CSV table of C-alpha atoms in Angstrom, one decimal:
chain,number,residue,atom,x,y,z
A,268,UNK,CA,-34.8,-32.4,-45.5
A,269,UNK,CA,-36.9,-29.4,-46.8
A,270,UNK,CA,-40.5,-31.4,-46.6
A,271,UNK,CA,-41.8,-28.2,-45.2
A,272,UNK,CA,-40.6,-24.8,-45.6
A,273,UNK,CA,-40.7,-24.0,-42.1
A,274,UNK,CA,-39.2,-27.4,-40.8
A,275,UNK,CA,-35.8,-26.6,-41.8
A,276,UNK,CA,-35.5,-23.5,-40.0
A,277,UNK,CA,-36.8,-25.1,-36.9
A,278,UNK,CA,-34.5,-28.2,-36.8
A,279,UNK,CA,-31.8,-25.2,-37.0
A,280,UNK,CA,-33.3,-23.4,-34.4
A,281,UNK,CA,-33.3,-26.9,-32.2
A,282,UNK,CA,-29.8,-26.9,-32.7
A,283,UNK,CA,-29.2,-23.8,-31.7
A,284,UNK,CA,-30.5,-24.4,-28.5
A,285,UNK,CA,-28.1,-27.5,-27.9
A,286,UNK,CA,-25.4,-24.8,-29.1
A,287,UNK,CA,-26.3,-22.4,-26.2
A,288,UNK,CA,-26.4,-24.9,-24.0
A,289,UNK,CA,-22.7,-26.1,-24.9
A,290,UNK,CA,-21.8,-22.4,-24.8
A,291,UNK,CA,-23.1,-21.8,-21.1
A,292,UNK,CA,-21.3,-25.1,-19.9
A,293,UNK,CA,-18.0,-24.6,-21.6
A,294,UNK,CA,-18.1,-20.4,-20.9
A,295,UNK,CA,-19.7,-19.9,-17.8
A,296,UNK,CA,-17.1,-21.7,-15.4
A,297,UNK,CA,-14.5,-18.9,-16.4
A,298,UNK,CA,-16.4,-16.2,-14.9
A,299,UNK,CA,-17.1,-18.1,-11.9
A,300,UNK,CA,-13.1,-19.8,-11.2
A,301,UNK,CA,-12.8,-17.5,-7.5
A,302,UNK,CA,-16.7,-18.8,-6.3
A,303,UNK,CA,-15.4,-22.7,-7.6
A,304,UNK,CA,-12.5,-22.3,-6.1
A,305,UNK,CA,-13.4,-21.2,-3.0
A,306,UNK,CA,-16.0,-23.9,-2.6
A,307,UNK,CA,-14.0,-26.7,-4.1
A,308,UNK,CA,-10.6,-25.9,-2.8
A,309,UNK,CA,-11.1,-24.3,0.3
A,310,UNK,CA,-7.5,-24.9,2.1
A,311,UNK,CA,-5.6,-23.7,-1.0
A,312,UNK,CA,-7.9,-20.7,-1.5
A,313,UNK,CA,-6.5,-19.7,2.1
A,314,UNK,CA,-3.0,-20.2,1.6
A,315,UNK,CA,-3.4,-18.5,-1.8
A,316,UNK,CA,-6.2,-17.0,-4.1
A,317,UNK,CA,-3.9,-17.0,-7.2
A,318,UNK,CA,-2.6,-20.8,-6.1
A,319,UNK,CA,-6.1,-21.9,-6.3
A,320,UNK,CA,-8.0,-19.7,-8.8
A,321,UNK,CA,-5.0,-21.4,-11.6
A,322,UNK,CA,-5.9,-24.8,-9.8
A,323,UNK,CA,-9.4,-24.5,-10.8
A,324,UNK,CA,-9.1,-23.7,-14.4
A,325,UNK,CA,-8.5,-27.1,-15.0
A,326,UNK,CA,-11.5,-27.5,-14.9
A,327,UNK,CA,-12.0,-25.5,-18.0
A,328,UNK,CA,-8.9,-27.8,-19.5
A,329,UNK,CA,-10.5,-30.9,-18.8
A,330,UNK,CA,-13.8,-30.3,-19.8
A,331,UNK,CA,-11.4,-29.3,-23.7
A,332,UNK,CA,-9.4,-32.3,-23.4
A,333,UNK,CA,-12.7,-34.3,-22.9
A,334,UNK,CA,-13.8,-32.5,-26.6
A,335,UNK,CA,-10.1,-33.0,-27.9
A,336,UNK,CA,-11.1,-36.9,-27.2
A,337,UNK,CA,-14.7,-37.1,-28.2
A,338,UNK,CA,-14.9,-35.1,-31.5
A,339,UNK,CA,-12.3,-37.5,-33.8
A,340,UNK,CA,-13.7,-40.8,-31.8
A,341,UNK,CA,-17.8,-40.2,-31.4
A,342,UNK,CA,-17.7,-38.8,-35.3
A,343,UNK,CA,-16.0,-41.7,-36.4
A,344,UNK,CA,-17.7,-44.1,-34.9
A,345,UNK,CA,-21.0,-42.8,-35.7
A,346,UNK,CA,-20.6,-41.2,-39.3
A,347,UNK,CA,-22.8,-44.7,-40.8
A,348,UNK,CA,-25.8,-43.8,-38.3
A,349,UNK,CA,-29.0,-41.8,-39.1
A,350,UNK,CA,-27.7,-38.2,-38.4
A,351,UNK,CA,-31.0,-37.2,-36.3
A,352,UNK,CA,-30.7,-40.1,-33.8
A,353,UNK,CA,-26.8,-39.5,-33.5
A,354,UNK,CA,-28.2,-35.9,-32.2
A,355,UNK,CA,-30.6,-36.9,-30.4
A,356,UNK,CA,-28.1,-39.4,-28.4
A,357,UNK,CA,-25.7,-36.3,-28.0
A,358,UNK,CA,-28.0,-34.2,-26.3
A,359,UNK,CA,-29.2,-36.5,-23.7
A,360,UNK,CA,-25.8,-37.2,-22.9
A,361,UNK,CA,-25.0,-33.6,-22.5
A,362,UNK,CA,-27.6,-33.3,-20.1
A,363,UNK,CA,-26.8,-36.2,-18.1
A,364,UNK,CA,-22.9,-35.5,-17.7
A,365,UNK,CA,-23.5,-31.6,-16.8
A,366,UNK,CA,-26.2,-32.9,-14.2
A,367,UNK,CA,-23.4,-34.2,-12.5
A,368,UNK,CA,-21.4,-31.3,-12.4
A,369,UNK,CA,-24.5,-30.1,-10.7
A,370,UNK,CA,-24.4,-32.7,-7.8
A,371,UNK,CA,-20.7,-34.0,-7.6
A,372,UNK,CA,-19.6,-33.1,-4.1
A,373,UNK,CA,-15.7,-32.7,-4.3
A,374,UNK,CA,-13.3,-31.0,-7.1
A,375,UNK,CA,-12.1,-34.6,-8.2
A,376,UNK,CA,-15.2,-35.5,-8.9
A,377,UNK,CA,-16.6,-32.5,-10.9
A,378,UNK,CA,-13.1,-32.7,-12.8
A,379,UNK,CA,-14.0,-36.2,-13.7
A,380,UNK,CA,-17.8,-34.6,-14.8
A,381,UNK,CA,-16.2,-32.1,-16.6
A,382,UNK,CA,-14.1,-34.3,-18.8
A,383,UNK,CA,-17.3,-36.6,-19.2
A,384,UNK,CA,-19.1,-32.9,-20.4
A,385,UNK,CA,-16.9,-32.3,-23.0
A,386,UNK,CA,-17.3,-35.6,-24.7
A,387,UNK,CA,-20.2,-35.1,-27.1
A,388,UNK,CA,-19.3,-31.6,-27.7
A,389,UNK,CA,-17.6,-31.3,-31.1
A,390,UNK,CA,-19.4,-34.3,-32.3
A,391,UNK,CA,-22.6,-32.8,-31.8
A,392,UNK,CA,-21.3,-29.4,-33.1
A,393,UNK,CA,-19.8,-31.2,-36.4
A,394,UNK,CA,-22.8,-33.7,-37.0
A,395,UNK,CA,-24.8,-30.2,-36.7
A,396,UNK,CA,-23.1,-28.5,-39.1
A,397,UNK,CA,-23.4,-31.3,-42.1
A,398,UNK,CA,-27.4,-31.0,-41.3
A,399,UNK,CA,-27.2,-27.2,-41.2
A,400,UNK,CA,-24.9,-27.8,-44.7
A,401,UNK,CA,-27.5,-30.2,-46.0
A,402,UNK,CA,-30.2,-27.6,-44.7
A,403,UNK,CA,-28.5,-24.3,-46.5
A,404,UNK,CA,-27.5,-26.0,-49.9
A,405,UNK,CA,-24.4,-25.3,-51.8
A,406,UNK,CA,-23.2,-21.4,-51.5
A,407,UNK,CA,-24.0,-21.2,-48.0
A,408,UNK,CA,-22.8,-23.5,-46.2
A,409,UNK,CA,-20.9,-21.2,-43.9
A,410,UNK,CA,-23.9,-19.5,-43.0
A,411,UNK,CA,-25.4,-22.6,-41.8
A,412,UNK,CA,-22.4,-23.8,-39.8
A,413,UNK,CA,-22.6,-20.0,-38.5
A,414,UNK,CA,-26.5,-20.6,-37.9
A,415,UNK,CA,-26.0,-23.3,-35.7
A,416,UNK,CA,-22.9,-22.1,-33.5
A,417,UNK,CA,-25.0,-18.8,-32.7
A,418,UNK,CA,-26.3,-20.7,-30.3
A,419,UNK,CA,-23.0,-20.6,-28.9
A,420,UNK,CA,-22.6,-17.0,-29.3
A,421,UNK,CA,-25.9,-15.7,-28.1
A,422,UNK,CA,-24.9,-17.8,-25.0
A,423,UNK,CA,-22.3,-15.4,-24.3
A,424,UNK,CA,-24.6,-12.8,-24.4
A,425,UNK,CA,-27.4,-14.3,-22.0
A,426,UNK,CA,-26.6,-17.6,-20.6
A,427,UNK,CA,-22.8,-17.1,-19.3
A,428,UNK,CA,-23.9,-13.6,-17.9
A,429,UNK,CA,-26.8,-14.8,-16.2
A,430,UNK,CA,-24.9,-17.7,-15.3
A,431,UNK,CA,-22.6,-16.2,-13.6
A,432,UNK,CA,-24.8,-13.2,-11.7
A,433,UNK,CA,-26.8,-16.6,-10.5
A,434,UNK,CA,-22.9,-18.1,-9.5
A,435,UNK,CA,-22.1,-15.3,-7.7
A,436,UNK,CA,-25.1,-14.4,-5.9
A,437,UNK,CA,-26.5,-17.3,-5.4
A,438,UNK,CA,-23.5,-20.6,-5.7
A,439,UNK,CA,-22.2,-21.2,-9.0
A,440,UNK,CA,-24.0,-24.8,-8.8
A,441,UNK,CA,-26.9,-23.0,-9.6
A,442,UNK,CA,-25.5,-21.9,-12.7
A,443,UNK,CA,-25.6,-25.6,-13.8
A,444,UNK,CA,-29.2,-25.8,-12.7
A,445,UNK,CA,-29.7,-23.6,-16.2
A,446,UNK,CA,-27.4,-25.5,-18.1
A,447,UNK,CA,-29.3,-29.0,-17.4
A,448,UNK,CA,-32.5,-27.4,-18.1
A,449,UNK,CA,-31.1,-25.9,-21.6
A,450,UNK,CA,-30.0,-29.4,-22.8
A,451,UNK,CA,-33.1,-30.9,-21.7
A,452,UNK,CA,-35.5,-28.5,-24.3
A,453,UNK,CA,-32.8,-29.6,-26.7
A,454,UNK,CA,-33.5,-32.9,-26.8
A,455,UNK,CA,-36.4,-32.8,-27.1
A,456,UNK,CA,-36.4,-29.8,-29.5
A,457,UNK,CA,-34.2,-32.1,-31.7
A,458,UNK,CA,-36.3,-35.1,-31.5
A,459,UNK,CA,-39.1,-33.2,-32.9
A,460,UNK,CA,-38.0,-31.2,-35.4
A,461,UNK,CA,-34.4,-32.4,-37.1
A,462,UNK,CA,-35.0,-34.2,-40.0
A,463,UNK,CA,-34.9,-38.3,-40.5
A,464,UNK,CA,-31.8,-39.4,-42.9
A,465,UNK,CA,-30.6,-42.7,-44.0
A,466,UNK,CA,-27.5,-43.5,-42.4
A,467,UNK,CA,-24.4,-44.2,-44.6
A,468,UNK,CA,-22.9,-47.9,-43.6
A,469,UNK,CA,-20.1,-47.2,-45.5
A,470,UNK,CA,-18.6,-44.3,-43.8
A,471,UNK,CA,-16.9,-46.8,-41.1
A,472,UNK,CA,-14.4,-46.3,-38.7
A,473,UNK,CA,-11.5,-46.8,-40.3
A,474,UNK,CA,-13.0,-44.8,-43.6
A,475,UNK,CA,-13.0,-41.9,-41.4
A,476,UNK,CA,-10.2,-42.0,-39.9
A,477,UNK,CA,-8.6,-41.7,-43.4
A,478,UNK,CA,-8.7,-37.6,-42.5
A,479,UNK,CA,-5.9,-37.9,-40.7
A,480,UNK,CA,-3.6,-39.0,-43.6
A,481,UNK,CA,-4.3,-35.5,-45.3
A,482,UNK,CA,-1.4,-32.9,-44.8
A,483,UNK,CA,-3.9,-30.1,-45.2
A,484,UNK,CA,-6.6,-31.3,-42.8
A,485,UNK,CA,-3.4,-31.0,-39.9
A,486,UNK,CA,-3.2,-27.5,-41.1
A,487,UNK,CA,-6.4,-26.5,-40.1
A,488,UNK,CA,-6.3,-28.0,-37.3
A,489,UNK,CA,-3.3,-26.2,-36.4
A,490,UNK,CA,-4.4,-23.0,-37.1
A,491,UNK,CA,-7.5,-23.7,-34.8
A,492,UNK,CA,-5.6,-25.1,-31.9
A,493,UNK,CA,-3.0,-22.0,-31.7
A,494,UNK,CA,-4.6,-19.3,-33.3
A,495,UNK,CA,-7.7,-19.9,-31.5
A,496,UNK,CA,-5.9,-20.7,-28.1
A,497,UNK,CA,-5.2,-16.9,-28.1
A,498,UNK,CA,-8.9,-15.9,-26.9
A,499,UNK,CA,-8.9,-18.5,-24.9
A,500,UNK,CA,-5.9,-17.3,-22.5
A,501,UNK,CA,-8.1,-14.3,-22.2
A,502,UNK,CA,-11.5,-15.7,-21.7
A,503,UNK,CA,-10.5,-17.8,-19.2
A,504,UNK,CA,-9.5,-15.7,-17.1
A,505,UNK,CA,-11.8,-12.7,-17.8
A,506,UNK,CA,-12.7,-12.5,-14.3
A,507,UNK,CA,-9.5,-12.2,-12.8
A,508,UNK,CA,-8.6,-9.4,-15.6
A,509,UNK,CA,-11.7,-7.2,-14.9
A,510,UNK,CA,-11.1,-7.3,-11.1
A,511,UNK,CA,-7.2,-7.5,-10.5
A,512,UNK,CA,-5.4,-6.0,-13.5
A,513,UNK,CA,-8.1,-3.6,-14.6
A,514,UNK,CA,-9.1,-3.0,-10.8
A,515,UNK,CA,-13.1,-3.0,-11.0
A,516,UNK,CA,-15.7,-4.2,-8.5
A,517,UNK,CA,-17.0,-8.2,-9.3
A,518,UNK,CA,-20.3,-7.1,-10.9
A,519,UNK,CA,-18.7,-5.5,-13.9
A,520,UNK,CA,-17.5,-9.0,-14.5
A,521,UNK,CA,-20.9,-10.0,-15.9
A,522,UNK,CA,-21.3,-6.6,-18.2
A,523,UNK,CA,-18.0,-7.5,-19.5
A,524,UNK,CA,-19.2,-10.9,-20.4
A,525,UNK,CA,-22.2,-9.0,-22.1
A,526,UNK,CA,-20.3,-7.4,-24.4
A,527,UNK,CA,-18.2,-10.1,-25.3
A,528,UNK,CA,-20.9,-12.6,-25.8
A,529,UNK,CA,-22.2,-9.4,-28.4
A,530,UNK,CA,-18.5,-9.6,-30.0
A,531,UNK,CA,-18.7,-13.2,-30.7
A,532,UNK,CA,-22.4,-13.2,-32.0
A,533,UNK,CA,-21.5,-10.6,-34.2
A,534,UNK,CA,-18.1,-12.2,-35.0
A,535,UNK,CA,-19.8,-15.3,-35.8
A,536,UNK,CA,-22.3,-13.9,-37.9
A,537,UNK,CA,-19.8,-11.5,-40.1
A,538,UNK,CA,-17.6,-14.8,-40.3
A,539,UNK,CA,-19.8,-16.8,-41.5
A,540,UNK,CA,-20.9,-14.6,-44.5
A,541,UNK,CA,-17.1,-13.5,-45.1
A,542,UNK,CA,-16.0,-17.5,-45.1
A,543,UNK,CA,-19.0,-17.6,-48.5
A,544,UNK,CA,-17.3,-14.6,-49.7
A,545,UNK,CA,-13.4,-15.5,-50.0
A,546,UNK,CA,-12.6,-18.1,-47.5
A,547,UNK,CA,-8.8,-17.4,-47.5
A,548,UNK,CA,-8.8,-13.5,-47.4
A,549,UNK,CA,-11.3,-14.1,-44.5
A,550,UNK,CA,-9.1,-16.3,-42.6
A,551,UNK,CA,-5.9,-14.1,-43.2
A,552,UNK,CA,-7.9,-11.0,-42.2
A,553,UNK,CA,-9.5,-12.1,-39.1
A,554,UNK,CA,-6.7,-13.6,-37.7
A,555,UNK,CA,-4.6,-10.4,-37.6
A,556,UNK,CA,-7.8,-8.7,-36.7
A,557,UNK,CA,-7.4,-11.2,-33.7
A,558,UNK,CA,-3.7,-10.8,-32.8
A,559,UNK,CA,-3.7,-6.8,-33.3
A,560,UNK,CA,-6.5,-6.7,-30.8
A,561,UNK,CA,-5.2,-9.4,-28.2
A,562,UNK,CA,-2.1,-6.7,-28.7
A,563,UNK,CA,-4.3,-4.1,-28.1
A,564,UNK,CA,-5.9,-5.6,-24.9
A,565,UNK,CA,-2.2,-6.5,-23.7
A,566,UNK,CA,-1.0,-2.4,-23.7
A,567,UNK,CA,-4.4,-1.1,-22.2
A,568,UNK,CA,-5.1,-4.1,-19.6
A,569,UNK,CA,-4.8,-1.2,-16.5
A,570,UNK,CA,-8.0,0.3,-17.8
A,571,UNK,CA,-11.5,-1.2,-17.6
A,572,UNK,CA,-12.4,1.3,-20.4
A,573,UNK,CA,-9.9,-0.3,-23.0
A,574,UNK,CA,-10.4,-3.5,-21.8
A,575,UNK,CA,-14.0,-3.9,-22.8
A,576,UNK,CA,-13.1,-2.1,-25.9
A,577,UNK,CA,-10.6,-4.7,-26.4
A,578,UNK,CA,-12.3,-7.6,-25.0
A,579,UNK,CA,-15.1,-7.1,-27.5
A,580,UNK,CA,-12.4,-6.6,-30.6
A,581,UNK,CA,-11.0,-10.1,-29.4
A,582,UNK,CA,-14.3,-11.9,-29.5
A,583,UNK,CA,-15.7,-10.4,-32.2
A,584,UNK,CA,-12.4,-11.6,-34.2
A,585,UNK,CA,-12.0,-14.7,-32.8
A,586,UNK,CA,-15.7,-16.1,-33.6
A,587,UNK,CA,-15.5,-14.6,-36.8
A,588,UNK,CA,-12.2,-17.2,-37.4
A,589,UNK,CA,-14.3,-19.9,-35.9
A,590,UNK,CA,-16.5,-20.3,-39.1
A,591,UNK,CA,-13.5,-20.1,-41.2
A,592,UNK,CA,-11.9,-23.0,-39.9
A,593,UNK,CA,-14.8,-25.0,-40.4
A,594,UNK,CA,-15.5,-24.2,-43.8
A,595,UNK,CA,-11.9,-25.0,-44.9
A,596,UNK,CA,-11.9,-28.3,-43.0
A,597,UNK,CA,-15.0,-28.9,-44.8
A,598,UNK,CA,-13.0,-28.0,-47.9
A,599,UNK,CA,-9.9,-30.3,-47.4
A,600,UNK,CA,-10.9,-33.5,-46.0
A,601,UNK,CA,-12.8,-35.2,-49.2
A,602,UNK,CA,-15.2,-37.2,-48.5
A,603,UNK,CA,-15.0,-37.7,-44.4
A,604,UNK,CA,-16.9,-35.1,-43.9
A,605,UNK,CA,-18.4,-36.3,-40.9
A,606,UNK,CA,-15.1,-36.7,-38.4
A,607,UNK,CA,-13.6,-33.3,-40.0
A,608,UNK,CA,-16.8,-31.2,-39.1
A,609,UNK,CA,-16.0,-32.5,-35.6
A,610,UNK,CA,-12.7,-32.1,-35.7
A,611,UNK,CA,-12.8,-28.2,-36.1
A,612,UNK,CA,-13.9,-28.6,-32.3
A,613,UNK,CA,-11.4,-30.4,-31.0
A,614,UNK,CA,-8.5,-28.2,-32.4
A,615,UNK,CA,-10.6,-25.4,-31.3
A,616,UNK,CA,-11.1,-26.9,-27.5
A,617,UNK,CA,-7.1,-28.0,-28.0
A,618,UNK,CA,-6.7,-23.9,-28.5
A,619,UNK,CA,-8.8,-23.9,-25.1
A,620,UNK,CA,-7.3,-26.6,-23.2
A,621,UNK,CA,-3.9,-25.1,-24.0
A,622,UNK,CA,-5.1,-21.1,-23.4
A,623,UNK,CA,-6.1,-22.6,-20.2
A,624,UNK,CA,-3.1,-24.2,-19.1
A,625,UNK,CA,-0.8,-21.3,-20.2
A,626,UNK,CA,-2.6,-18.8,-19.1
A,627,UNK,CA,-2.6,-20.1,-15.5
A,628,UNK,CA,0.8,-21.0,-15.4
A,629,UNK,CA,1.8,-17.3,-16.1
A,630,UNK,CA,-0.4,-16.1,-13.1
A,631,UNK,CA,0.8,-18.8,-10.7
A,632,UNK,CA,4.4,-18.1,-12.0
A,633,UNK,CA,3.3,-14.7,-10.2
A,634,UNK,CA,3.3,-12.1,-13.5
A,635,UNK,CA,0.0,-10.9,-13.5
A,636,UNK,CA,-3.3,-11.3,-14.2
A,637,UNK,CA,-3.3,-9.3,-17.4
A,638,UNK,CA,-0.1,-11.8,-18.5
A,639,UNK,CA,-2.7,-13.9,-20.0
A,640,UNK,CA,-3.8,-11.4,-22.8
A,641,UNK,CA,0.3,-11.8,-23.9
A,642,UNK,CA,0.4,-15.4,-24.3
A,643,UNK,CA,-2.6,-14.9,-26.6
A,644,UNK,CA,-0.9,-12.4,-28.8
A,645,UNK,CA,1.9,-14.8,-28.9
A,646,UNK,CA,-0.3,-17.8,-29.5
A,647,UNK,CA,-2.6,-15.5,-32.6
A,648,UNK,CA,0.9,-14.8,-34.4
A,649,UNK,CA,1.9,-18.4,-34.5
A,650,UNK,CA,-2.0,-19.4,-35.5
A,651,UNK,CA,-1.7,-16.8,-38.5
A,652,UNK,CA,2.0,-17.8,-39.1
A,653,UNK,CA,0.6,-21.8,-39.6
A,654,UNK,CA,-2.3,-20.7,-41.9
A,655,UNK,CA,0.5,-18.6,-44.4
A,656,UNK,CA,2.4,-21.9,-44.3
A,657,UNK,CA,-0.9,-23.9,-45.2
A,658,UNK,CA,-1.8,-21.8,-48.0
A,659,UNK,CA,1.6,-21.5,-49.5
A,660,UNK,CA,2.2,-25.1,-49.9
A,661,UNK,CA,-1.2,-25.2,-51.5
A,662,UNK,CA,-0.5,-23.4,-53.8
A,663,UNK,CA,2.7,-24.5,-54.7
A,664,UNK,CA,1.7,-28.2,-55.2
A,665,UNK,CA,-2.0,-27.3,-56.3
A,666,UNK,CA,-3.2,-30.9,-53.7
A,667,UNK,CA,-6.8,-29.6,-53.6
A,668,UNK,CA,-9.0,-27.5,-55.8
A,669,UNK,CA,-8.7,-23.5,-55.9
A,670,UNK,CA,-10.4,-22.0,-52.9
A,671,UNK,CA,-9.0,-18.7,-53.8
């Protein structure tokens, strides 16, 4: 893995650009949910713009429940592979599934892409984080996890803004133009630079799928699927919060998506070394960061002012979390390491699917476009209530080693 001192770092940065690329797919439809559903469903965008901007995120959900199905299964089935060839495979099928969201003529149809998209997400995220692991060594394994999802991060940042100034200027297909492009310099990025391993023909199917029969590895999962789903009930419906509940004009939308893409690259990046530090305190500290903030966001949603204040606070909090989770995953699952790095993706995209849904069931049920920001308070709070719950039983029946 380290037969060059520069080849680790590049194999990382390869990564990284897969990771940006998963972040502009999975991100960037949320700031464009009016322009899709304009196009897409143009007779219930006349009878009602709520009806058909809650119809849309779907979209979003679909593309999570396609992860929630992909990360355990993909992982599993390919943990006794060589780990570069397994990325390589993931990449190209990225590419080809968000090519035909690019093309796919009806909503149907680019549902049924978007489901296909989210596939080969969390496994490539989680076969990516072992190589980052492998890459960091002991003592910093966080930091490589983190490493690789600031691809992610630093999407929010450039691609989803840019995404969605190209979406709303010129059609948000175009947007997907990007994305295609991004995951095509990935794999070939990867191809080149991650390093060769021996697969392990022992880690089989059913070996993997041994995680499941761990209390603690349910846990974590828990605490990413609800805790996480909090800043997803926001960021999917960013757009309508900026414009309707805040009252600004459509191109503060993509400054807003700025700053939270900053949030989350910082979050990420503060996680990641706090997760080294004292993984439990982190994960404690950052989720009431989170749920204080998505509080925050809740009180002050009238007010574009407070709202990128806010906004920022959330993101910064929630990708700071993100790294967390993974880490203790890592810690609790033994020696399926493969399906549990993945896994931390499908709870998290479970958060998402289920942000999504909730979120748009509040707006259609007509109480606001800020009511959102409340179901993620409510959804941090339970998230932070199942990882005190986690950590007490722990400790009272001492299953694992200290991680305190």
């Amino acid at each position: 893995m380290t037969s060059a001192p520069t080849r680790p770092r590049r194999a990382l940065l390869a990564l990284a650009v897969g990771s940006f690329g998963i972040g502009m797919t999975e991100f960037v439809v949320m700031g464009l949910l009016p322009e899709i559903a304009r196009e897409l469903l143009p007779a219930a965008w006349a009878s009602s713009q709520e009806d058909a901007i809650a119809q849309a995120g779907w979209l979003i959900t679909l593309y999570a429940l396609g992860v929630v199905i992909g990360a355990p299964t993909i992982a599993a089935s390919v943990a006794k592979y060589p780990r570069h060839r397994v990325m390589i495979l993931l990449a190209a099928a990225l590419t080809l599934f968000n090519a035909l969201t690019l093309v796919l003529p009806t909503f149907e149809l680019v549902a049924a892409s978007r489901l296909l998209a989210g596939l080969p997400h969390g496994a490539y995220f989680g076969i990516g984080a072992l190589v980052a692991a492998d890459v960091m060594g002991p003592g910093n394994r966080a930091k490589g996890v983190a490493f690789v999802l600031t691809g992610l991060t630093v999407a929010n940042v450039v691609g989803v803004p840019l995404g969605t100034f190209l979406g709303q200027n010129l059609g948000w297909r175009w947007a997907f133009v990007l994305v295609v492009a991004i995951f095509a310099a990935a794999t070939a990025a990867i191809a080149v630079t991650v390093p060769r391993r021996a697969g392990e023909p022992s880690r089989t199917l059913r070996a993997e799928l041994g995680v499941f029969r761990i209390g603690q590895v349910w846990f974590a999962l828990g605490i990413g699927a609800i805790g996480f789903g909090g800043f997803f009930a926001v960021y999917t419906y960013v757009s309508p919060l900026v414009t309707e509940a805040a009252g600004s004009p459509a191109w503060v939308v993509p400054i807003t998506l700025v700053i939270l893409g900053i949030g989350m690259t910082v979050g990420n990046l503060v996680g990641g070394h706090l997760a080294d530090v004292d993984l439990i305190r982190a994960m404690f500290g950052l989720l009431g960061l989170l749920a204080l903030s998505l509080l925050l966001l809740a009180l002050t949603s009238g007010w574009i002012v407070t709202v990128v204040i806010f906004v920022f606070a959330v993101a910064f909090a929630a990708s700071a979390v993100s790294p967390t989770i993974q880490t203790r995953l890592m810690d609790v699952a033994g020696d399926n390491q493969s399906i549990a790095a993945a896994l931390n993706h499908s709870a998290l995209n479970t958060g998402n699917a289920m942000g999504a849904a909730l979120g748009g069931a509040v707006i259609a049920a007509g109480f606001g476009f800020a009511a959102p920001v409340w179901v993620g308070f409510l959804l941090a709070l339970a998230g932070l209530g199942i990882a005190a719950l986690s950590v007490t039983l722990e400790r009272r029946h001492a299953r694992t080693p200290a991680l305190v």
